[in-house]
Short mmCIF file of C-alpha atoms and ligand atoms in Angstrom, two decimals:
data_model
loop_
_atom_site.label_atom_id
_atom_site.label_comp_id
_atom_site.label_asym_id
_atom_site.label_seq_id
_atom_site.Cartn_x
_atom_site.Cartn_y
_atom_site.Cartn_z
CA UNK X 1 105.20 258.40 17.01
CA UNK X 2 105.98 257.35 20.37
CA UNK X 3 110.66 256.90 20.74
CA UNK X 4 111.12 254.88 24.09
CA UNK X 5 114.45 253.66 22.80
CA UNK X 6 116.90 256.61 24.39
CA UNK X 7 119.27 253.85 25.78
CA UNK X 8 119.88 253.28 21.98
CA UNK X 9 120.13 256.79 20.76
CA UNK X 10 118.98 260.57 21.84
CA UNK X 11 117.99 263.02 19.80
CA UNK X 12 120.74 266.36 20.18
CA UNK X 13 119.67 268.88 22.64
CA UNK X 14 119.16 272.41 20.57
CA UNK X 15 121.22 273.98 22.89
CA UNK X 16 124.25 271.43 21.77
CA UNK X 17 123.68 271.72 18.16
CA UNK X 18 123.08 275.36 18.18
CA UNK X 19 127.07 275.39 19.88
CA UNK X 20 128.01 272.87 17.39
CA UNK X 21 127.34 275.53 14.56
CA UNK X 22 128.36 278.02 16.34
CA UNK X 23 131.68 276.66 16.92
CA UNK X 24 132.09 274.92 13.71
CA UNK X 25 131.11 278.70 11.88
CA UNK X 26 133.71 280.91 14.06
CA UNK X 27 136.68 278.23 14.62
CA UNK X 28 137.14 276.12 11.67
CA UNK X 29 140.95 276.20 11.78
CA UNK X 30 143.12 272.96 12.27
CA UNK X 31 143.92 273.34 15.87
CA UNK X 32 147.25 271.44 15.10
CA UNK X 33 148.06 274.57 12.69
CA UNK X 34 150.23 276.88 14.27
CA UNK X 35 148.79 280.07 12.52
CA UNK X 36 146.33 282.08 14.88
CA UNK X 37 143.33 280.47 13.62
CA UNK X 38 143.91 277.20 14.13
CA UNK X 39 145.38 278.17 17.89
CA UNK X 40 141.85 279.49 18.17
CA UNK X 41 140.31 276.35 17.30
CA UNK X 42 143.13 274.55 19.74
CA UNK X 43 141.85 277.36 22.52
CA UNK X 44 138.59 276.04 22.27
CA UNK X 45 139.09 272.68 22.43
CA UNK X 46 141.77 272.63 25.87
CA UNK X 47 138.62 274.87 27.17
CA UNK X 48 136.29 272.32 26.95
CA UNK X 49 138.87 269.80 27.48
CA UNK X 50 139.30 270.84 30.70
CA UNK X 51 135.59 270.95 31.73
CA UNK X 52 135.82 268.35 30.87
CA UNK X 53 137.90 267.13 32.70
CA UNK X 54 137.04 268.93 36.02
CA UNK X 55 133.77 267.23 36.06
CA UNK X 56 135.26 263.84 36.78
CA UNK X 57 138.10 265.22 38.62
CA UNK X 58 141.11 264.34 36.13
CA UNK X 59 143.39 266.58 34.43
CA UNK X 60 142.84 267.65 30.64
CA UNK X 61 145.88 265.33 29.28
CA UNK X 62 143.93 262.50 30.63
CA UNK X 63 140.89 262.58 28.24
CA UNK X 64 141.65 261.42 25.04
CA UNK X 65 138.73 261.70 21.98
CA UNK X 66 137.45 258.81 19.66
CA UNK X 67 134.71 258.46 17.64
CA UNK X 68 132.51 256.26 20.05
CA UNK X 69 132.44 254.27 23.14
CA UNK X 70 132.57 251.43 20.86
CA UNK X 71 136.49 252.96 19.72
CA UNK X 72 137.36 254.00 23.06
CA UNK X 73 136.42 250.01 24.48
CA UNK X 74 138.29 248.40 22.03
CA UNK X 75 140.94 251.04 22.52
CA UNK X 76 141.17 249.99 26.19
CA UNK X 77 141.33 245.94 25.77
CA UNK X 78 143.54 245.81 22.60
CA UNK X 79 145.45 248.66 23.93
CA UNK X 80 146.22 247.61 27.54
CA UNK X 81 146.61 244.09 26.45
CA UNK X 82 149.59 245.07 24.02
CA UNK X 83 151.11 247.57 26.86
CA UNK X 84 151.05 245.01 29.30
CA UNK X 85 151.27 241.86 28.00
CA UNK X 86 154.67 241.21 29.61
CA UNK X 87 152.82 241.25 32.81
CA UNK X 88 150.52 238.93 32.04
CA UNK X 89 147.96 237.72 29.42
CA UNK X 90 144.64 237.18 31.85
CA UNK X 91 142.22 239.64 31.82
CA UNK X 92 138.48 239.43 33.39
CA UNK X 93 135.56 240.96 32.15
CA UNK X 94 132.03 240.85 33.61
CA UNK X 95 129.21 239.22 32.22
CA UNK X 96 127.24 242.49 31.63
CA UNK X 97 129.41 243.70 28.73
CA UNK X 98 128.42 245.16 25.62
CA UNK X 99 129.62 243.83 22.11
CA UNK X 100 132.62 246.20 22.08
CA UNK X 101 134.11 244.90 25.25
CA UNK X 102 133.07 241.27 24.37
CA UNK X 103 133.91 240.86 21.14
CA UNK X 104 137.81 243.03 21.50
CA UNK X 105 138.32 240.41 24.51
CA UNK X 106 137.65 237.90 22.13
CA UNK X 107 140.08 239.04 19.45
CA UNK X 108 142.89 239.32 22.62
CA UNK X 109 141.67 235.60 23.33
CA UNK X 110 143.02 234.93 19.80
CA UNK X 111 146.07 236.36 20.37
CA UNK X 112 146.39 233.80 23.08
CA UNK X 113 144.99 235.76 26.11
CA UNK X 114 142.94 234.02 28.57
CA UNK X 115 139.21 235.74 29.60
CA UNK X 116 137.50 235.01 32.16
CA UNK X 117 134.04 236.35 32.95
CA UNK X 118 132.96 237.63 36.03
CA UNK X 119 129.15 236.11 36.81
CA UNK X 120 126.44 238.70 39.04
CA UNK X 121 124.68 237.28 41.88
CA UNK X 122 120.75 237.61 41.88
CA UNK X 123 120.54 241.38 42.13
CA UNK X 124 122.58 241.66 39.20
CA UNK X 125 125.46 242.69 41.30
CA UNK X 126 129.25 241.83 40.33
CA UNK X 127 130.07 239.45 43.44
CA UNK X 128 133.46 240.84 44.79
CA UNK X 129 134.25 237.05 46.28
CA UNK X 130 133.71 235.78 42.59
CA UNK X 131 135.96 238.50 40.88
CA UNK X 132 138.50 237.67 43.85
CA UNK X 133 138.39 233.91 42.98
CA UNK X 134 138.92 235.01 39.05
CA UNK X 135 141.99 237.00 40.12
CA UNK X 136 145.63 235.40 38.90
CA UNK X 137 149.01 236.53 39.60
CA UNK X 138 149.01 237.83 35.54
CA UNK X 139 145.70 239.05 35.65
CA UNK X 140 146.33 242.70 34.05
CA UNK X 141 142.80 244.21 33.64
CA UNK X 142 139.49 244.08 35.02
CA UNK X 143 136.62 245.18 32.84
CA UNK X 144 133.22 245.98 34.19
CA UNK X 145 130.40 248.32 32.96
CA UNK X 146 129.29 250.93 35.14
CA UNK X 147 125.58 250.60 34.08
CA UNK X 148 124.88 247.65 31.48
CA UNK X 149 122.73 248.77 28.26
CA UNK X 150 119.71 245.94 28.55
CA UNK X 151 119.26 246.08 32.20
CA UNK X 152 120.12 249.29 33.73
CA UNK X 153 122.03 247.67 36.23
CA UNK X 154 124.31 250.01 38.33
CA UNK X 155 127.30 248.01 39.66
CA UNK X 156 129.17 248.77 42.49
CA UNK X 157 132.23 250.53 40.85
CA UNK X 158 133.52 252.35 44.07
CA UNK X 159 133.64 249.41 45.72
CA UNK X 160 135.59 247.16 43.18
CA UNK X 161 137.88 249.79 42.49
CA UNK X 162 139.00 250.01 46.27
CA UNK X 163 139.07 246.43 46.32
CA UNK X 164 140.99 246.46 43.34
CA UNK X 165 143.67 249.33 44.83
CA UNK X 166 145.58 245.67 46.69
CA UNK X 167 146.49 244.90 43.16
CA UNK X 168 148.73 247.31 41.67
CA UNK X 169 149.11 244.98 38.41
CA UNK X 170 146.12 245.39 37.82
CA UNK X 171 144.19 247.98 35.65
CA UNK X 172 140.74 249.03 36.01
CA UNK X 173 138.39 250.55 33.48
CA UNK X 174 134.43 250.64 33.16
CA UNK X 175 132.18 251.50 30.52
CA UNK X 176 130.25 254.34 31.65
CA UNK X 177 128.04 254.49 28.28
CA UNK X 178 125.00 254.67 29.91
CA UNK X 179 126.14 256.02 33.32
CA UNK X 180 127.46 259.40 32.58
CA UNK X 181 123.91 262.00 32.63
CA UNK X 182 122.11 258.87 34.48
CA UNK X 183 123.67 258.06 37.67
CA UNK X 184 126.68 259.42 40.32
CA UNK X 185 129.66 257.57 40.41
CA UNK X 186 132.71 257.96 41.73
CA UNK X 187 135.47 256.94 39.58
CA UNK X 188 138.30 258.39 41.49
CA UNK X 189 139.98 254.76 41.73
CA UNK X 190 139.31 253.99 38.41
CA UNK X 191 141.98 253.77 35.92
CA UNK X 192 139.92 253.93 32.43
CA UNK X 193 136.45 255.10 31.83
CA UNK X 194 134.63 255.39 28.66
CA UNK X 195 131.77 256.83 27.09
CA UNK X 196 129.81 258.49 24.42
CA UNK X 197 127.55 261.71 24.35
CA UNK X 198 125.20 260.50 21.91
CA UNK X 199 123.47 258.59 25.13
CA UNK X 200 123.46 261.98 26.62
CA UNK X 201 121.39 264.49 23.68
CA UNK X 202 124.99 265.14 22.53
CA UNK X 203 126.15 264.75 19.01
CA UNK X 204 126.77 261.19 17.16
CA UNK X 205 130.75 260.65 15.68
CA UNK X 206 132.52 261.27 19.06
CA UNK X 207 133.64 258.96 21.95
CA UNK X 208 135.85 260.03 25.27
CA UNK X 209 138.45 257.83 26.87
CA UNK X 210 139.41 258.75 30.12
CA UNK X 211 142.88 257.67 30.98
CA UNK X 212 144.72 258.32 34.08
CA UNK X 213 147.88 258.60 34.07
CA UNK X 214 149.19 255.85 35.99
CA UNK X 215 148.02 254.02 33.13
CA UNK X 216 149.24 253.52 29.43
CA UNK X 217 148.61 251.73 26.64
CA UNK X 218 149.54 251.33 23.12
CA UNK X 219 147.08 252.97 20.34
CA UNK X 220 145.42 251.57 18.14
CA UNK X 221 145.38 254.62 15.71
CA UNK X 222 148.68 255.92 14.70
CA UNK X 223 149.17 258.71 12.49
CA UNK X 224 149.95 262.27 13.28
CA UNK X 225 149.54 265.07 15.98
CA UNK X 226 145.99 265.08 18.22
CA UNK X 227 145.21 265.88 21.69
CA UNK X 228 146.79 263.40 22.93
CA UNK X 229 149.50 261.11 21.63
CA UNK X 230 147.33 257.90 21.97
CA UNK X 231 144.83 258.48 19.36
CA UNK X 232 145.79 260.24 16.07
CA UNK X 233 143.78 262.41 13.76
CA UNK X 234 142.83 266.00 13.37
CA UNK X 235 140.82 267.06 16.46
CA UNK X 236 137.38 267.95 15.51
CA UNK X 237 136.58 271.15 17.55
CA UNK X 238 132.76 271.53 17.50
CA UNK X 239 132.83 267.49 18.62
CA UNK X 240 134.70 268.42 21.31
CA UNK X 241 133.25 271.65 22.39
CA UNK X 242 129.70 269.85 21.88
CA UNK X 243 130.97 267.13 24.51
CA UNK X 244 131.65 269.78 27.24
CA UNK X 245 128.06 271.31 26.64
CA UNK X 246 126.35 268.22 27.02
CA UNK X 247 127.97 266.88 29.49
CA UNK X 248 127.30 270.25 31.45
CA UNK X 249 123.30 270.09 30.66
CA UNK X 250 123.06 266.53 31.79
CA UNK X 251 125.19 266.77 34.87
CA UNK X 252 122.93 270.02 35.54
CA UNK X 253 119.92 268.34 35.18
CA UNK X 254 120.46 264.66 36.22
CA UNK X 255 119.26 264.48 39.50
CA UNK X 256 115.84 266.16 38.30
CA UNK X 257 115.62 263.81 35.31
CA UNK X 258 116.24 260.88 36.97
CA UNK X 259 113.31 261.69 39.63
CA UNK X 260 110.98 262.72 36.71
CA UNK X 261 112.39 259.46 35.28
CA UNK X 262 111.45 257.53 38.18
CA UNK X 263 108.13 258.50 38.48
CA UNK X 264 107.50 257.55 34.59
CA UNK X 265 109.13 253.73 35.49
CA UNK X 266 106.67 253.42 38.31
CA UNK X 267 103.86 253.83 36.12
CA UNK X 268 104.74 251.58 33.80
CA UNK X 269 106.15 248.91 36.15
CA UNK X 270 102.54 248.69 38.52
CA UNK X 271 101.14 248.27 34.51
CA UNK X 272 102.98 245.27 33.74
CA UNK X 273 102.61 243.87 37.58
CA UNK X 274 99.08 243.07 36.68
CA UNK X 275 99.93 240.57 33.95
CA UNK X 276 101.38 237.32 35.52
CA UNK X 277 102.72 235.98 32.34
CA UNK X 278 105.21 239.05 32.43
CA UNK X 279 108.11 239.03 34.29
CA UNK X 280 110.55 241.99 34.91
CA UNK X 281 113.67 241.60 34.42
CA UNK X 282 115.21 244.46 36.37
CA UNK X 283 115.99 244.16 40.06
CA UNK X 284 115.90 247.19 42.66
CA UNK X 285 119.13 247.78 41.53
CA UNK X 286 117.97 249.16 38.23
CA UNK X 287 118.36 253.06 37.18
CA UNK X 288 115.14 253.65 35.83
CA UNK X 289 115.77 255.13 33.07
CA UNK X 290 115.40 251.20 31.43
CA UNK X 291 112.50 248.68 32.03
CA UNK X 292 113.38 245.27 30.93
CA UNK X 293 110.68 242.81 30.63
CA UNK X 294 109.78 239.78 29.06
CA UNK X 295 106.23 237.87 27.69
CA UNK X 296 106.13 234.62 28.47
CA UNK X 297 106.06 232.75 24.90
CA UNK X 298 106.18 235.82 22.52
CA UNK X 299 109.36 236.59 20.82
CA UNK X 300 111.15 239.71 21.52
CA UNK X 301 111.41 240.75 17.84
CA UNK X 302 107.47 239.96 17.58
CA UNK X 303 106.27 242.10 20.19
CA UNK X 304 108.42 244.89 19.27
CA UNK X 305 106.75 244.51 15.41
CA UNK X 306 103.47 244.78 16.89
CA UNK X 307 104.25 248.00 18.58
CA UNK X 308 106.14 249.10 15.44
CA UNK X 309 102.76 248.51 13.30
CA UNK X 310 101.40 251.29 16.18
CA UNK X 311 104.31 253.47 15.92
CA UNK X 312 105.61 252.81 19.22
CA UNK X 313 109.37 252.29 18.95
CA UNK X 314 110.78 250.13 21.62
CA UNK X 315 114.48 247.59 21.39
CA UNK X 316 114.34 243.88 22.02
CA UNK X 317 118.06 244.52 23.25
CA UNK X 318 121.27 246.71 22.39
CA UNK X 319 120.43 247.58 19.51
CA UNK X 320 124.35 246.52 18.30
CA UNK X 321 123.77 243.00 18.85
CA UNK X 322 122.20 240.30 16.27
CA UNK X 323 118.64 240.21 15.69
CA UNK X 324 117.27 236.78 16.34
CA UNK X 325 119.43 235.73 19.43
CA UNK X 326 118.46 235.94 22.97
CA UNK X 327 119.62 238.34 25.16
CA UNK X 328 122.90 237.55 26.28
CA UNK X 329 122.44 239.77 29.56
CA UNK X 330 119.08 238.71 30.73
CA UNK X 331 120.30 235.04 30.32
CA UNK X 332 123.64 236.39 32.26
CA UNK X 333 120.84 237.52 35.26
CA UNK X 334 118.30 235.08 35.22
CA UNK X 335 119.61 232.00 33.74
CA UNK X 336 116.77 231.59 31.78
CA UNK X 337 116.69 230.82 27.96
CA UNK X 338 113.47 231.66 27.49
CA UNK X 339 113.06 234.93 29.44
CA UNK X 340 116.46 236.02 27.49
CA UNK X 341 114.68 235.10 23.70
CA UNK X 342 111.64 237.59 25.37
CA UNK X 343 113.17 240.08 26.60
CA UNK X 344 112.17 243.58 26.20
CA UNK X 345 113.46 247.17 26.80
CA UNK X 346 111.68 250.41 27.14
CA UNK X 347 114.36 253.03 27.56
CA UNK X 348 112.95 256.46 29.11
CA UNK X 349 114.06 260.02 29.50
CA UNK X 350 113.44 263.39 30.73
CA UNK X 351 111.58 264.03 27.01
CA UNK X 352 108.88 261.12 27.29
CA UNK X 353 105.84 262.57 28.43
CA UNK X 354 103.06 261.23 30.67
CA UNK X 355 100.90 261.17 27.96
CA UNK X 356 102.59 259.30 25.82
CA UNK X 357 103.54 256.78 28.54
CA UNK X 358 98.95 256.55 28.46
CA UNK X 359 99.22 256.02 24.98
CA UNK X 360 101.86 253.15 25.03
CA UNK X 361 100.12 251.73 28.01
CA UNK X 362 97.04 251.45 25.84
CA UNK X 363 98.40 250.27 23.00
CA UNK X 364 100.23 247.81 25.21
CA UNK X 365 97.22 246.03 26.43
CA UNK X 366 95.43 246.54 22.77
CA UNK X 367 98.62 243.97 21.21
CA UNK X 368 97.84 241.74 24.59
CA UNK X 369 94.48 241.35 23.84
CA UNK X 370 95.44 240.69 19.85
CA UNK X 371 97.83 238.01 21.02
CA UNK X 372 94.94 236.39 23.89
CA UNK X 373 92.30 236.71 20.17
CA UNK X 374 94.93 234.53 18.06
CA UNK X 375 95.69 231.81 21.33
CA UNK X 376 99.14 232.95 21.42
CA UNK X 377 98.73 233.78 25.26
N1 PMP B 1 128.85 250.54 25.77
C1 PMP B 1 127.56 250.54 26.13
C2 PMP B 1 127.19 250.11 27.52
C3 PMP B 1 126.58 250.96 25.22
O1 PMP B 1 125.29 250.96 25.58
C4 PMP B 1 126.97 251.35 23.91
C5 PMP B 1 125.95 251.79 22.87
N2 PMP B 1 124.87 250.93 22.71
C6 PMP B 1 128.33 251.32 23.59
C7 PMP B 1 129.24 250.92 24.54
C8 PMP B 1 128.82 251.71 22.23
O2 PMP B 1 128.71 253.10 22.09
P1 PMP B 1 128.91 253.85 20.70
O3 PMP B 1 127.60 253.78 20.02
O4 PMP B 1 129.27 255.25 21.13
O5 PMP B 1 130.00 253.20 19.96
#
């Protein structure tokens, strides 16, 4: 079995899941008790809360817990959008998005918001003249993913924020889903940031929303006593501690991942060079962590079946959106129907090993030479 789908899903680092046990064995209390054990539990949890923290420079009442970037998303464009929404009901997203930003923009649009997406120029880059021309004196929030899922394109966050700093009405968040272990970023002058550790060899069932605290917004949860005020429920304390220890590994090891990474991508790219009916979809701006590719006149979902049939596991896109319709991303980038209902991602990691990149290279040009038999290409 050869996984080359990390962007969807990693598999928990031992270390993590070891800690998870370990926590969940020695501090099962409900840190919102007041007896000792559950201020045990609550010890643990402002511990890793504020490594939490530390590592993207914020203080521990600014991260608040969900169950997924998907919660955290929707928490930041329903929630902002309520808060604000007697300073105005425009709000821009980028093209770029996944489903969570998307479609909660969408239910705001029903509520009688306008949104407005921001296009990328040919690098895949959000074009700070075309954001600026977006802009409206009740714009409220500006949406844009840090690194998108399908393309792997890093956008320049620093730079938007600053630009963004001359509009004080104005909040900013970016979904940093597949940023955060991947890439450096500085997200001083951001105002929300989301993500989940699953995408980092965490543990599945937990999200992080990052809220600074010029910034509010109204929840979306309500119920009793958390960490924070804005999202209710019991605080799960090996979640949380499992978090900080995964977030520690990956920041550790990032910079030597992504080179090993890198090295991996090149192999694979100079493979798929030589065919000229296949065109890449990434651009140098790219982490390379995911290839995006697609066959000339083979369906996405085909070409991943084939593979499948050889136990090579690869995504025709985010895995969260419908099967069947072209990429919305790769059609956002190229402009091209048919490149976006071909489109392909490989999605590497510090775990795939050359060898196995060999064998999916062979197998590769074994389901070419299958589809060249039957006159498909
Ligand atoms: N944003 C991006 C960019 C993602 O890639 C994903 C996961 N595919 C999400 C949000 C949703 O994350 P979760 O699975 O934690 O809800």
């Amino acid at each position: 079995m050869i996984y080359l789908d990390y962007a969807a899903n990693t598999p928990i680092d031992k270390e993590v899941l070891d800690y998870y046990y370990e926590i969940s064995q020695k501090y099962y209390g409900n840190p919102n008790s007041v007896h000792k054990i559950g201020r045990a539990a609550k010890e643990i949890i402002d511990k890793a809360t504020e490594n939490i923290a530390k590592n993207f420079g914020v203080s521990k009442e600014e991260i608040i817990y969900t169950s997924g970037a998907t919660e955290s998303n929707n928490m930041v464009i329903k929630g902002i959008c309520e808060r604000y929404k007697n300073n105005g009901k425009h709000i821009i997203v980028s093209s770029l998005e996944h489903n969570s930003i998307i479609a909660s923009a969408t239910v705001m649009q029903d509520k009688g918001f306008d949104v407005d997406l921001v296009p990328v120029n040919k690098e895949g880059l959000i074009d700070i003249e075309e954001l600026k021309k977006l802009i409206r004196k009740d714009t409220i929030l500006v949406s844009i993913v840090s690194v998108d899922s399908e393309i792997g394109l890093v956008q320049p966050i620093e730079e938007i924020a600053k630009f963004l700093r001359d509009y004080p009405n104005i909040h900013f968040h970016t979904d940093a889903t597949q940023a955060v272990g991947k890439v450096k970023i500085d997200y001083s002058d951001v105002d929300l940031i989301t993500f989940s550790p699953h995408k980092f060899y965490g543990v599945n069932g937990i999200g992080v929303l990052i809220k600074k605290k010029n910034t509010n917004l109204i929840p979306i949860i309500s119920g009793g006593k958390s960490t924070t005020v804005y999202r209710s429920g019991t605080p799960v304390t090996p979640l949380i501690a499992s978090v900080d220890k995964a977030l520690d590994i990956a920041l550790t090891n990032q910079e030597n991942r992504y080179n090993y990474v890198l090295e991996l991508n090149k192999r694979i790219i100079n493979h798929l060079k030589k065919y000229d009916y296949i065109h890449i979809n990434n651009t140098d701006k790219s982490i390379p962590f995911t290839i995006n590719f697609s066959i000339r006149g083979i369906h996405s979902k085909d070409f991943a079946k084939m593979l499948e049939e050889k136990d090579i596991y690869i995504s025709t896109k985010t895995s969260c959106c419908p099967e069947n319709t072209p990429s919305k991303l790769v059609y956002a980038l190229t402009k091209d129907k048919s490149l976006a209902a071909t489109s392909l991602r490989v999605s590497l990691s510090h775990l795939t090993t050359n060898e196995e990149i060999n064998s999916f290279l062979n197998t590769f040009d074994e389901c070419i030479e299958e589809l060249k038999k039957d006159g498909k290409i």
